[in-house]
C-alpha positions as a Python dict, from the first residue, in 0.01 Angstrom:
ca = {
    (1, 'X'): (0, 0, 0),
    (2, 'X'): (151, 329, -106),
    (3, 'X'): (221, 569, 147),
    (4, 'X'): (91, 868, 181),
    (5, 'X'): (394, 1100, 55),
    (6, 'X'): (352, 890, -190),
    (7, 'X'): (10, 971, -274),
    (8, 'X'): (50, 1333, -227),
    (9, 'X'): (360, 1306, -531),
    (10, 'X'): (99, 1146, -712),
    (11, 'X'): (-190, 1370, -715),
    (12, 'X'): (53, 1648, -720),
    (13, 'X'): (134, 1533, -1049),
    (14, 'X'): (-215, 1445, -1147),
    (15, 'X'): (-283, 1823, -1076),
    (16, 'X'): (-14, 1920, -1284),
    (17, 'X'): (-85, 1752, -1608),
    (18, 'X'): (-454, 1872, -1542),
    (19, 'X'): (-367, 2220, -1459),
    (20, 'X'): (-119, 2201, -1796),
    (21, 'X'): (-389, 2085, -2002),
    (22, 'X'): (-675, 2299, -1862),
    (23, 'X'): (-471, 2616, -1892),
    (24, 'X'): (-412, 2528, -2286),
    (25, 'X'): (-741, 2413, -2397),
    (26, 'X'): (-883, 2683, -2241),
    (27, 'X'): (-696, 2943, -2350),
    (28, 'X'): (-707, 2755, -2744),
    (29, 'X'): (-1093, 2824, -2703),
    (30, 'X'): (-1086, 3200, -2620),
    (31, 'X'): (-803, 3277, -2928),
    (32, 'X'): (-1030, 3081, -3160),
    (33, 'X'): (-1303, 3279, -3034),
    (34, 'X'): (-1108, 3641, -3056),
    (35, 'X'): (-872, 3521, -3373),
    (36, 'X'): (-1200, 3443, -3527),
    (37, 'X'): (-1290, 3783, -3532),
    (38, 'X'): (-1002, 3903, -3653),
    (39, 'X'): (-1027, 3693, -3962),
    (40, 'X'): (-1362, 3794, -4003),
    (41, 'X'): (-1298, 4146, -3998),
    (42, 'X'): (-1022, 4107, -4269),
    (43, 'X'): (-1234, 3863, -4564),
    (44, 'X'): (-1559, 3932, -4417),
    (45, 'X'): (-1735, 4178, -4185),
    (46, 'X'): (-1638, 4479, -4497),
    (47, 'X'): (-1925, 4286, -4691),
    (48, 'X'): (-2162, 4205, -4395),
    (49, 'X'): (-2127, 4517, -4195),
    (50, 'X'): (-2030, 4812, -4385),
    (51, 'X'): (-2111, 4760, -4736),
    (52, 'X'): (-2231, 5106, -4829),
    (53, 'X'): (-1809, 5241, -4781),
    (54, 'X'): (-1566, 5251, -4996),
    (55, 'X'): (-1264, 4931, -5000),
    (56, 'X'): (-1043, 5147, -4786),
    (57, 'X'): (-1295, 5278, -4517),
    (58, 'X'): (-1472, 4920, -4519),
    (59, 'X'): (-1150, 4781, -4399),
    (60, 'X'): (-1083, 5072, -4173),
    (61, 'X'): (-1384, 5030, -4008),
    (62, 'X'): (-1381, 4645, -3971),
    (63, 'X'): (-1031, 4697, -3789),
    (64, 'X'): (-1162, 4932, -3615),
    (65, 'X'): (-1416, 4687, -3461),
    (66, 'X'): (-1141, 4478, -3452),
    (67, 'X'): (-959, 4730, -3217),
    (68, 'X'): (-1239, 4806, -2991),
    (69, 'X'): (-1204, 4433, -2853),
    (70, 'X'): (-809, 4544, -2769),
    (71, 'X'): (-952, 4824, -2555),
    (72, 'X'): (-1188, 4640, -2356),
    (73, 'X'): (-886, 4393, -2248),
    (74, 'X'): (-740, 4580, -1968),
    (75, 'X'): (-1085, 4609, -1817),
    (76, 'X'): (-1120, 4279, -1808),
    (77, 'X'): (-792, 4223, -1670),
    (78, 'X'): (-849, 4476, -1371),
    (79, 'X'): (-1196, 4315, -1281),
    (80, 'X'): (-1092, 3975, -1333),
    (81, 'X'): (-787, 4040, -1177),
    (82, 'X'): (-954, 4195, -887),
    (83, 'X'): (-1177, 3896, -803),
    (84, 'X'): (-850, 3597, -924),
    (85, 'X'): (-681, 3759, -645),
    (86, 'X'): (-1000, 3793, -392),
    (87, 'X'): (-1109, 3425, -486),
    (88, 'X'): (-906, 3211, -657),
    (89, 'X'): (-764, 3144, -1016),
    (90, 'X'): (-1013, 2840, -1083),
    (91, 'X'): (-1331, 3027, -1029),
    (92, 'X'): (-1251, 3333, -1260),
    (93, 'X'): (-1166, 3126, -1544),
    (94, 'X'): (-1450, 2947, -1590),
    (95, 'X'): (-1620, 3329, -1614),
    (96, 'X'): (-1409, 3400, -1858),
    (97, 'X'): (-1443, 3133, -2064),
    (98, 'X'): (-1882, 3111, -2061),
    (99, 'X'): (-1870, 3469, -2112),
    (100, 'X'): (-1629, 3441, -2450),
    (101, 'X'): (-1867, 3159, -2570),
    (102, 'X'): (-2177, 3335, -2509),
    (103, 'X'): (-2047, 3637, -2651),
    (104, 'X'): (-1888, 3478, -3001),
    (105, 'X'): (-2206, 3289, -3053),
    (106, 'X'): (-2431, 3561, -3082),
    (107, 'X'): (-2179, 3725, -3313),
    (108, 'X'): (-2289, 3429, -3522),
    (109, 'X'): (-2613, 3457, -3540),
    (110, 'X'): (-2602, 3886, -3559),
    (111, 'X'): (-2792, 4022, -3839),
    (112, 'X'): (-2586, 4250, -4114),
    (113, 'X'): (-2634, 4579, -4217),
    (114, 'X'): (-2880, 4511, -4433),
    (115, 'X'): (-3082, 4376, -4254),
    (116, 'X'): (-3126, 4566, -3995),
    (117, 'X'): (-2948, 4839, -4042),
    (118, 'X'): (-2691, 5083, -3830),
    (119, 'X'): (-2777, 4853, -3539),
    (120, 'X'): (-2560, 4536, -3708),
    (121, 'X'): (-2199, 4731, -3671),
    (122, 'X'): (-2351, 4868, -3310),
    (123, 'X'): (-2432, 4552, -3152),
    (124, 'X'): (-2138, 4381, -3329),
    (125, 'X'): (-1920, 4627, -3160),
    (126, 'X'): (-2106, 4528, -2772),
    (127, 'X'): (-1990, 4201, -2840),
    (128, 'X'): (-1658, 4254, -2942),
    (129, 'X'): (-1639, 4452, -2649),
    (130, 'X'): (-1781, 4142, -2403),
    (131, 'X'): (-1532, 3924, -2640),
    (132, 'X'): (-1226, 4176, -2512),
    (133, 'X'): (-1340, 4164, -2134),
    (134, 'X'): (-1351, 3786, -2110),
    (135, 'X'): (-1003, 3733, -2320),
    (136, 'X'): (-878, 3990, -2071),
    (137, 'X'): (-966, 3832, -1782),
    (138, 'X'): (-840, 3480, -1899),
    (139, 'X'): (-440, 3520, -2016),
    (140, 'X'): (-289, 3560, -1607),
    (141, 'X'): (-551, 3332, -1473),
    (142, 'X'): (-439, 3017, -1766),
    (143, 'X'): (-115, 3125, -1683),
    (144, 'X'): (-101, 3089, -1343),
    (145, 'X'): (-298, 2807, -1320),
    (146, 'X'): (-37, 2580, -1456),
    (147, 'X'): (262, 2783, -1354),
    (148, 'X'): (152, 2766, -1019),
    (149, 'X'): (90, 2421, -1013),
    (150, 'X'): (398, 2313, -1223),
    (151, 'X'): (739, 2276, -1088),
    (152, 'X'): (923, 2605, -947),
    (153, 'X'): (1258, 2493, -1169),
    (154, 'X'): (1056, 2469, -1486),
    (155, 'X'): (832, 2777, -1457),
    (156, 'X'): (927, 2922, -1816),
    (157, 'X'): (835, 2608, -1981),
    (158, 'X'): (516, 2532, -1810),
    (159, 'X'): (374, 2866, -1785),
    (160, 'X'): (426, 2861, -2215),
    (161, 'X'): (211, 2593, -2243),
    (162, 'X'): (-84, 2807, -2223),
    (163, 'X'): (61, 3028, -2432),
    (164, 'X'): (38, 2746, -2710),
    (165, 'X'): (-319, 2844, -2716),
    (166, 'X'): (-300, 3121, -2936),
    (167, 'X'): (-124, 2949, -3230),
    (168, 'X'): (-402, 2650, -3145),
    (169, 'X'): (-670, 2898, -3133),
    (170, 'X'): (-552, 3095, -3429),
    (171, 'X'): (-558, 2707, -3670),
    (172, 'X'): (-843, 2655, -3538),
    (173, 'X'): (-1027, 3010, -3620),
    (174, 'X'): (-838, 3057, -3960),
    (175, 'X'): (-887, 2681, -4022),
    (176, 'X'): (-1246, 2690, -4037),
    (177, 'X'): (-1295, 3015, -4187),
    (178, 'X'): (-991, 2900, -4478),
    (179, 'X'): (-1242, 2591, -4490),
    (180, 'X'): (-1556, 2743, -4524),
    (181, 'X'): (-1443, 3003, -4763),
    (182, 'X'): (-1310, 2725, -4993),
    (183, 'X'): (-1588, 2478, -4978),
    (184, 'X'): (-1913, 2734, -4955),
    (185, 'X'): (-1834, 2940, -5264),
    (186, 'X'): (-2042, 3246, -5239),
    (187, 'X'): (-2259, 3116, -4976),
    (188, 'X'): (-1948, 3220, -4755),
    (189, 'X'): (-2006, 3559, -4703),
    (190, 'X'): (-2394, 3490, -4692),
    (191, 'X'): (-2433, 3227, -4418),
    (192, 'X'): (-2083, 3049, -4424),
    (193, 'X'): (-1863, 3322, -4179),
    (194, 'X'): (-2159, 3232, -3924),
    (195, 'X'): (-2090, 2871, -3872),
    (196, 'X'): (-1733, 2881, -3680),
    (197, 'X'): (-1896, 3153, -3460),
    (198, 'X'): (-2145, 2916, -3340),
    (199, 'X'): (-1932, 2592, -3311),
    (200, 'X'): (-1758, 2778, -3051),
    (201, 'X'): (-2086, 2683, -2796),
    (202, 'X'): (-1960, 2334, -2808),
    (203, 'X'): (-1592, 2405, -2754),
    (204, 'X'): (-1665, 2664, -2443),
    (205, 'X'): (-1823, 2316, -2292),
    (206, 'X'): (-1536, 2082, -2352),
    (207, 'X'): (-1326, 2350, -2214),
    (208, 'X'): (-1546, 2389, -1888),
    (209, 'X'): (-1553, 2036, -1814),
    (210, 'X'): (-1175, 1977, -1798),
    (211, 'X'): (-1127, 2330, -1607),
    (212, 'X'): (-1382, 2199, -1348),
    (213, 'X'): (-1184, 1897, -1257),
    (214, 'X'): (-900, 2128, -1131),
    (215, 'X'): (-793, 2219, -786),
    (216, 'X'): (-713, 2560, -680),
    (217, 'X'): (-307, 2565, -728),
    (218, 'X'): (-102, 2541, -386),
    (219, 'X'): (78, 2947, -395),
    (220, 'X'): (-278, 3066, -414),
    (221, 'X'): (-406, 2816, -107),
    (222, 'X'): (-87, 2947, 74),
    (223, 'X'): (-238, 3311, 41),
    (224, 'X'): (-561, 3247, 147),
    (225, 'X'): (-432, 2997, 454),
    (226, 'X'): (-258, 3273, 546),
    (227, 'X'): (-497, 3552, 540),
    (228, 'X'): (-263, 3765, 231),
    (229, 'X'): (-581, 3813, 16),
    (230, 'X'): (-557, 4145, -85),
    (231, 'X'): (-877, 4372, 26),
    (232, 'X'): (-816, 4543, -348),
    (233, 'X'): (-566, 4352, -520),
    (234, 'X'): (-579, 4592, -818),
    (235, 'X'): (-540, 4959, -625),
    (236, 'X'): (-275, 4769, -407),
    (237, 'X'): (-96, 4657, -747),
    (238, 'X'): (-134, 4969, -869),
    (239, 'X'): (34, 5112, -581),
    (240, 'X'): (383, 4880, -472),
    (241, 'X'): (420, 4804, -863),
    (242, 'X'): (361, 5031, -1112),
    (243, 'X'): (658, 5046, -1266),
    (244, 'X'): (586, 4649, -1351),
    (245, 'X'): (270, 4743, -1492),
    (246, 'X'): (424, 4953, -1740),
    (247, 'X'): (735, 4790, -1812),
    (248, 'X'): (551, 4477, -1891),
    (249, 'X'): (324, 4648, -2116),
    (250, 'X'): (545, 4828, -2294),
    (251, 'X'): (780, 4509, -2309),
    (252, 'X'): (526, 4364, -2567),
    (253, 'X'): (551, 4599, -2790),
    (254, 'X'): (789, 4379, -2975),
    (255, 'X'): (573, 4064, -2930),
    (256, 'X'): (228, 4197, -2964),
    (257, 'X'): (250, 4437, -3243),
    (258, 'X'): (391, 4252, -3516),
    (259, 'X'): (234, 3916, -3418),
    (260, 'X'): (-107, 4130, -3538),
    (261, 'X'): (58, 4275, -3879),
    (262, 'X'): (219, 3903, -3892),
    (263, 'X'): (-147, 3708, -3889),
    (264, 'X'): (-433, 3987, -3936),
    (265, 'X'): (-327, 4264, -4164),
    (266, 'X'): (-127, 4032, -4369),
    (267, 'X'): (-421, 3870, -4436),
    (268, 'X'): (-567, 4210, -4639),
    (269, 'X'): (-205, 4242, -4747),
    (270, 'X'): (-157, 3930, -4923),
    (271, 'X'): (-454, 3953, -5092),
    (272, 'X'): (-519, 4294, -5177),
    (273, 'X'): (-163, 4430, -5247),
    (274, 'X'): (66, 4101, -5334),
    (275, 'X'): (-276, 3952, -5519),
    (276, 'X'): (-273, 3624, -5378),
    (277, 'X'): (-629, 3456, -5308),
    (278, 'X'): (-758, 3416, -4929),
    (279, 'X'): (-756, 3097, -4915),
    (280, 'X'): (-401, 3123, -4976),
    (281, 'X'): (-335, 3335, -4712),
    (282, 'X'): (-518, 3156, -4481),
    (283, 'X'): (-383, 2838, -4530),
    (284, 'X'): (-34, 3021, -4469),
    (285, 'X'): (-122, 3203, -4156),
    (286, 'X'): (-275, 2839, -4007),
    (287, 'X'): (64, 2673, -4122),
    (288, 'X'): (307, 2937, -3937),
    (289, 'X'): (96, 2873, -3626),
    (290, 'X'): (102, 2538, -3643),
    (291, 'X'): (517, 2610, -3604),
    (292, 'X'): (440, 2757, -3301),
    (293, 'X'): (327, 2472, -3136),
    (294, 'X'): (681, 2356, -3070),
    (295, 'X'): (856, 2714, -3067),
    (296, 'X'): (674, 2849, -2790),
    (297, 'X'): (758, 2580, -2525),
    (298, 'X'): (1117, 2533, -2681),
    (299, 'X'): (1177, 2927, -2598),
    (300, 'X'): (952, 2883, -2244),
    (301, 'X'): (1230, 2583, -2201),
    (302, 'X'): (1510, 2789, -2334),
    (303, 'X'): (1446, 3048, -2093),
    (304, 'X'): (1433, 2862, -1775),
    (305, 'X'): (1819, 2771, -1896),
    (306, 'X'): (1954, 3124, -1981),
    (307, 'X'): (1714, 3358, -1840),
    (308, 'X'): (1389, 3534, -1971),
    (309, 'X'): (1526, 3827, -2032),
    (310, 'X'): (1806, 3753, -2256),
    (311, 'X'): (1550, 3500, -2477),
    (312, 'X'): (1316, 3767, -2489),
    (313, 'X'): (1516, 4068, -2600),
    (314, 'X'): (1694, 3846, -2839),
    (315, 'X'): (1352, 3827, -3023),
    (316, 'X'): (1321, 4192, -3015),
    (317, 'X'): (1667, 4240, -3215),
    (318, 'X'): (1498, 3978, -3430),
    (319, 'X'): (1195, 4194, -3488),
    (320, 'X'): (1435, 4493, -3572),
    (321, 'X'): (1675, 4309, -3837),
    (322, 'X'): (1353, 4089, -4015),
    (323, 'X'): (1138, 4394, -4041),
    (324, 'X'): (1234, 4520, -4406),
    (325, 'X'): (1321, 4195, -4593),
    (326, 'X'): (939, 4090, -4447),
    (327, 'X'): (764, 4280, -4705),
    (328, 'X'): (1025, 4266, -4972),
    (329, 'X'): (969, 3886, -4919),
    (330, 'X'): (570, 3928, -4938),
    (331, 'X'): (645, 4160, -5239),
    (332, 'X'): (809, 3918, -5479),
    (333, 'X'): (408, 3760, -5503),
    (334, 'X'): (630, 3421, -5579),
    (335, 'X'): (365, 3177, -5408),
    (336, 'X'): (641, 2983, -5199),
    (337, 'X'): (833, 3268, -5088),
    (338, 'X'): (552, 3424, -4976),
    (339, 'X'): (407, 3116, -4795),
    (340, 'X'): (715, 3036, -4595),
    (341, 'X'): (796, 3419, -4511),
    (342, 'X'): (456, 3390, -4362),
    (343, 'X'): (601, 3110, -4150),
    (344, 'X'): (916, 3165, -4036),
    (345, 'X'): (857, 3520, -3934),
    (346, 'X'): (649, 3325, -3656),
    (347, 'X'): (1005, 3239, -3507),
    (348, 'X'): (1069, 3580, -3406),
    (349, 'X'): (715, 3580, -3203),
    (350, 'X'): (834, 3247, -3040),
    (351, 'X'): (1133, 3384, -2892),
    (352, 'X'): (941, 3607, -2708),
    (353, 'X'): (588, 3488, -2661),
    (354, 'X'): (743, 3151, -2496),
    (355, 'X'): (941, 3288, -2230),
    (356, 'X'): (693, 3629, -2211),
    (357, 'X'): (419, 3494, -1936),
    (358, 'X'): (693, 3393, -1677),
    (359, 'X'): (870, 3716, -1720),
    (360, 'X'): (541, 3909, -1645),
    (361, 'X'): (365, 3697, -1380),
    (362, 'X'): (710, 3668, -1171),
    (363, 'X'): (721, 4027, -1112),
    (364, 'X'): (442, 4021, -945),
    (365, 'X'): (408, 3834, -583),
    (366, 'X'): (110, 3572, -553),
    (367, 'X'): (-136, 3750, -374),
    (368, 'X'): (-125, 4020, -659),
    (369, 'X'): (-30, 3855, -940),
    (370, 'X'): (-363, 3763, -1141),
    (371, 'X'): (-432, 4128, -1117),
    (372, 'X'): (-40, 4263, -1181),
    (373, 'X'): (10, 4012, -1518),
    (374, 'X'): (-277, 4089, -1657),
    (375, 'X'): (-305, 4461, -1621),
    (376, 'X'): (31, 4463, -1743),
    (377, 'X'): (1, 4211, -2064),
    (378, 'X'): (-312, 4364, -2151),
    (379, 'X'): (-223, 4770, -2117),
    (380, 'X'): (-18, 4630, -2426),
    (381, 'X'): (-357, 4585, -2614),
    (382, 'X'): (-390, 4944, -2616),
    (383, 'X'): (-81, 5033, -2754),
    (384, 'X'): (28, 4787, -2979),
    (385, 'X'): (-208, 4512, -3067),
    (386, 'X'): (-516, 4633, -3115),
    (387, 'X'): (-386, 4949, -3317),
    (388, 'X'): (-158, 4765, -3574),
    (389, 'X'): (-361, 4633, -3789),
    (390, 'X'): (-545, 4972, -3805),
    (391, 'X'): (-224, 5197, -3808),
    (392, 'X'): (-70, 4941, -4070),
    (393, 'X'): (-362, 4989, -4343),
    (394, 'X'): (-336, 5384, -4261),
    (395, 'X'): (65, 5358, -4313),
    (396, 'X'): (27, 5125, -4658),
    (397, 'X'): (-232, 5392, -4782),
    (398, 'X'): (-46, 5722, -4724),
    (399, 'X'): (319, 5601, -4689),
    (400, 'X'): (370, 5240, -4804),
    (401, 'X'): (492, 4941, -4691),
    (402, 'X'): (850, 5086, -4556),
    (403, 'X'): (621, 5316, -4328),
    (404, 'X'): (508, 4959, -4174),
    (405, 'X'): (837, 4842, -4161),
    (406, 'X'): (938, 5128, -3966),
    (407, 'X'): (656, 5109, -3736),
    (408, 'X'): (747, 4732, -3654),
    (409, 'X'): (1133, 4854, -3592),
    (410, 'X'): (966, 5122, -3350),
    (411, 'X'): (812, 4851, -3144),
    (412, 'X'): (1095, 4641, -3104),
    (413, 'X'): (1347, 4936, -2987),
    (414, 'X'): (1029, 5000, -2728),
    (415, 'X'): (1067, 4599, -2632),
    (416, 'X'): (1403, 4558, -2613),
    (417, 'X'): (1460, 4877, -2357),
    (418, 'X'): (1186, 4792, -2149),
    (419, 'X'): (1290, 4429, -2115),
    (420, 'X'): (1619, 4569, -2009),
    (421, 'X'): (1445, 4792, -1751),
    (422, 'X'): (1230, 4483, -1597),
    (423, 'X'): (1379, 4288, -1299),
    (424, 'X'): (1451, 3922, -1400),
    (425, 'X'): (1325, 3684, -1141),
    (426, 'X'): (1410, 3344, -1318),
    (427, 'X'): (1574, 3194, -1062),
    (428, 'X'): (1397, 3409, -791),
    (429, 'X'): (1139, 3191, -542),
    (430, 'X'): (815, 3328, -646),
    (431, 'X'): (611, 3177, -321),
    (432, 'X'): (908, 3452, -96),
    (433, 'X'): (692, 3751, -83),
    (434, 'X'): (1013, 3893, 90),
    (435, 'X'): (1156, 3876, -265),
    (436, 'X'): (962, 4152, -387),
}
């Protein structure tokens, strides 16, 4: 009969493959749900939503939308993050998550513009905002719900894991719509867009299921045991650590905003100024993050070797020298060259996105950290995510594609120096509030 140390390894284990898992299928379901949009908004929501403008304010506008969902992320982070640190990691997420489900399905079944009218872009706007509260919410929870749980020694590679969601979530939400745009010919932008909205009903319920079967993780059950819980985590974050906050946010610049002119605006790029077909671009976007998959925990791994910091800035120098053959790559129009420049550019995201969520979450003690990461990963959203797809199609149409070049070189000099500028706590013990 096994003892019971023995039992405790055991279902301390158990716990960690289920915290792992939860944290990534989880967080696959809200990028498909959010990613979707984003495709949407570059092959679709022009037609559905604003068909009376031009091609150039049509996409403007769908960005736009696109953007609003990027602003509503930090809110979601601070209430979210007010009530991960008041209650626990477990119950927020499965908020987030219903909330993301309920919100992308009725996306599906919104009416367009001509149908009803001014009210189609106005209530698909409400629910891009409720899509940007929930995703906002759900990045530091995922995160440190299997970094918590995983081992201390390992905490680069196991809080990357759910980081593989977004290149699952983005194959899956490019996947269908690359799919259903090849298979349901015109009947696409009729009825076709619609169907990956609503499949995302059944995917919010797989993902509830396995996040139900997980325990609160131990750091968190140390704070409340305790009596650490923070009366209001987020003015008390706010307060002892704002220059983590920033830092962090402005950190991403070199992750967040290209990753969005890398997958979304190429998208309209490919198409509309190298004169490639969608499906074509889709199928290349799905491919690069299906790279992903293995480059994001190799650099989470990496990291936990070397450091986070040095990983991470090294992918902003990336950013910087890639920046200018990018487009001349995309501008040859040679099918292959354009397919696997589409790919490999994914490298340079890797190197940062991997090691990116232990960086941010360990500069932030336990009792504020749901609140700390995700104010500071999502403040990014306002700055650099959500605008580039925008600011790119404004840059193209008034400057060209060097102007875009130079705006992706701009991010990564903003990266790299506040990398430098943020403490790294990779070998630091995270559960030592004394360290901070």
């Amino acid at each position: 009969m096994p003892l019971d140390s023995d039992l405790h390894a055991e279902d301390m284990r158990s716990q960690r493959r289920k915290a792992a898992f939860a944290g990534v299928v989880g967080t696959a379901i809200e990028w498909y749900d959010f990613f979707l949009y984003g495709t949407a908004a570059a092959v679709v929501f022009p037609q559905v939503f604003f068909p009376q403008s031009s091609e150039y304010a049509g996409t403007l506008s769908s960005f736009a939308t696109y953007a609003v969902g990027f602003a509503a992320r930090p809110v979601g982070a601070a209430i979210f993050g007010h009530w991960g640190d008041r209650i626990g990691r477990k119950a927020t997420l499965i908020v987030t998550l219903a909330l993301m489900g309920v919100s992308s399905a009725l996306i599906g079944v919104l009416p367009g513009t001509a149908s009803i009218g001014v009210a189609a872009p106005v209530l698909l706007v409400v629910l891009r905002v409720l899509q940007g509260i929930a995703v906002g919410g759900e990045w530091s929870g995922s995160v440190l719900l299997s970094m918590e749980w995983g081992d201390q020694r390992r905490r680069g590679l196991m809080a990357s894991w759910p980081q593989t969601g977004v290149p699952i979530g983005l194959i899956l939400g490019t996947g269908m719509m690359s799919l259903l745009a090849t298979t349901a010919g015109d009947a696409f932008v009729e009825w076709g867009w619609r169907v990956p909205f609503l499949a995302s009903i059944l995917l919010v319920a797989v993902g509830l299921w396995v996040r139900l079967r997980v325990m609160e993780t131990p750091l968190f059950a140390q704070v409340i045991e305790r009596r650490q819980v923070a009366r209001l985590p987020i003015a008390e974050v706010l307060t002892r650590h704002p220059k983590e906050v920033v830092l962090s946010a402005l950190a991403r610049a070199s992750e967040q905003l290209p990753f969005y002119i890398f997958t979304t605006f190429a998208l309209t790029y490919v198409v509309k100024e190298v004169g490639l077909s969608s499906g074509f671009a889709l199928a290349a976007v799905t491919c690069a993050a299906a790279l992903e998959l293995a480059a994001i925990p190799a650099f989470g791994h990496l990291s936990d070797r070397v450091g986070r910091r040095k990983v991470y800035a090294t992918g902003a120098v990336v950013l910087a020298v890639v920046a200018f053959p990018y487009f001349m790559a995309l501008n040859t129009a040679i099918p292959v060259v354009v397919f696997l420049t589409i790919m490999i550019v994914q490298i340079q995201h890797s190197m940062e996105y991997g090691p990116q969520a232990a960086m941010i979450a360990e500069s932030f003690p336990t009792g504020l950290r749901y609140g700390g990461a995700g104010l500071g990963y999502q403040l990014s959203s306002l700055i650099a995510g959500g605008p580039a797809p925008l600011v790119a199609t404004w840059l193209l149409h008034d400057f060209g594609w060097q102007a875009i070049a130079l705006f992706m070189i701009a991010g990564a000099v903003v990266g790299f120096t506040a990398t430098l500028l943020l403490p790294d706590r990779s070998k630091v013990d995270i559960a030592d509030h004394a360290a901070y």
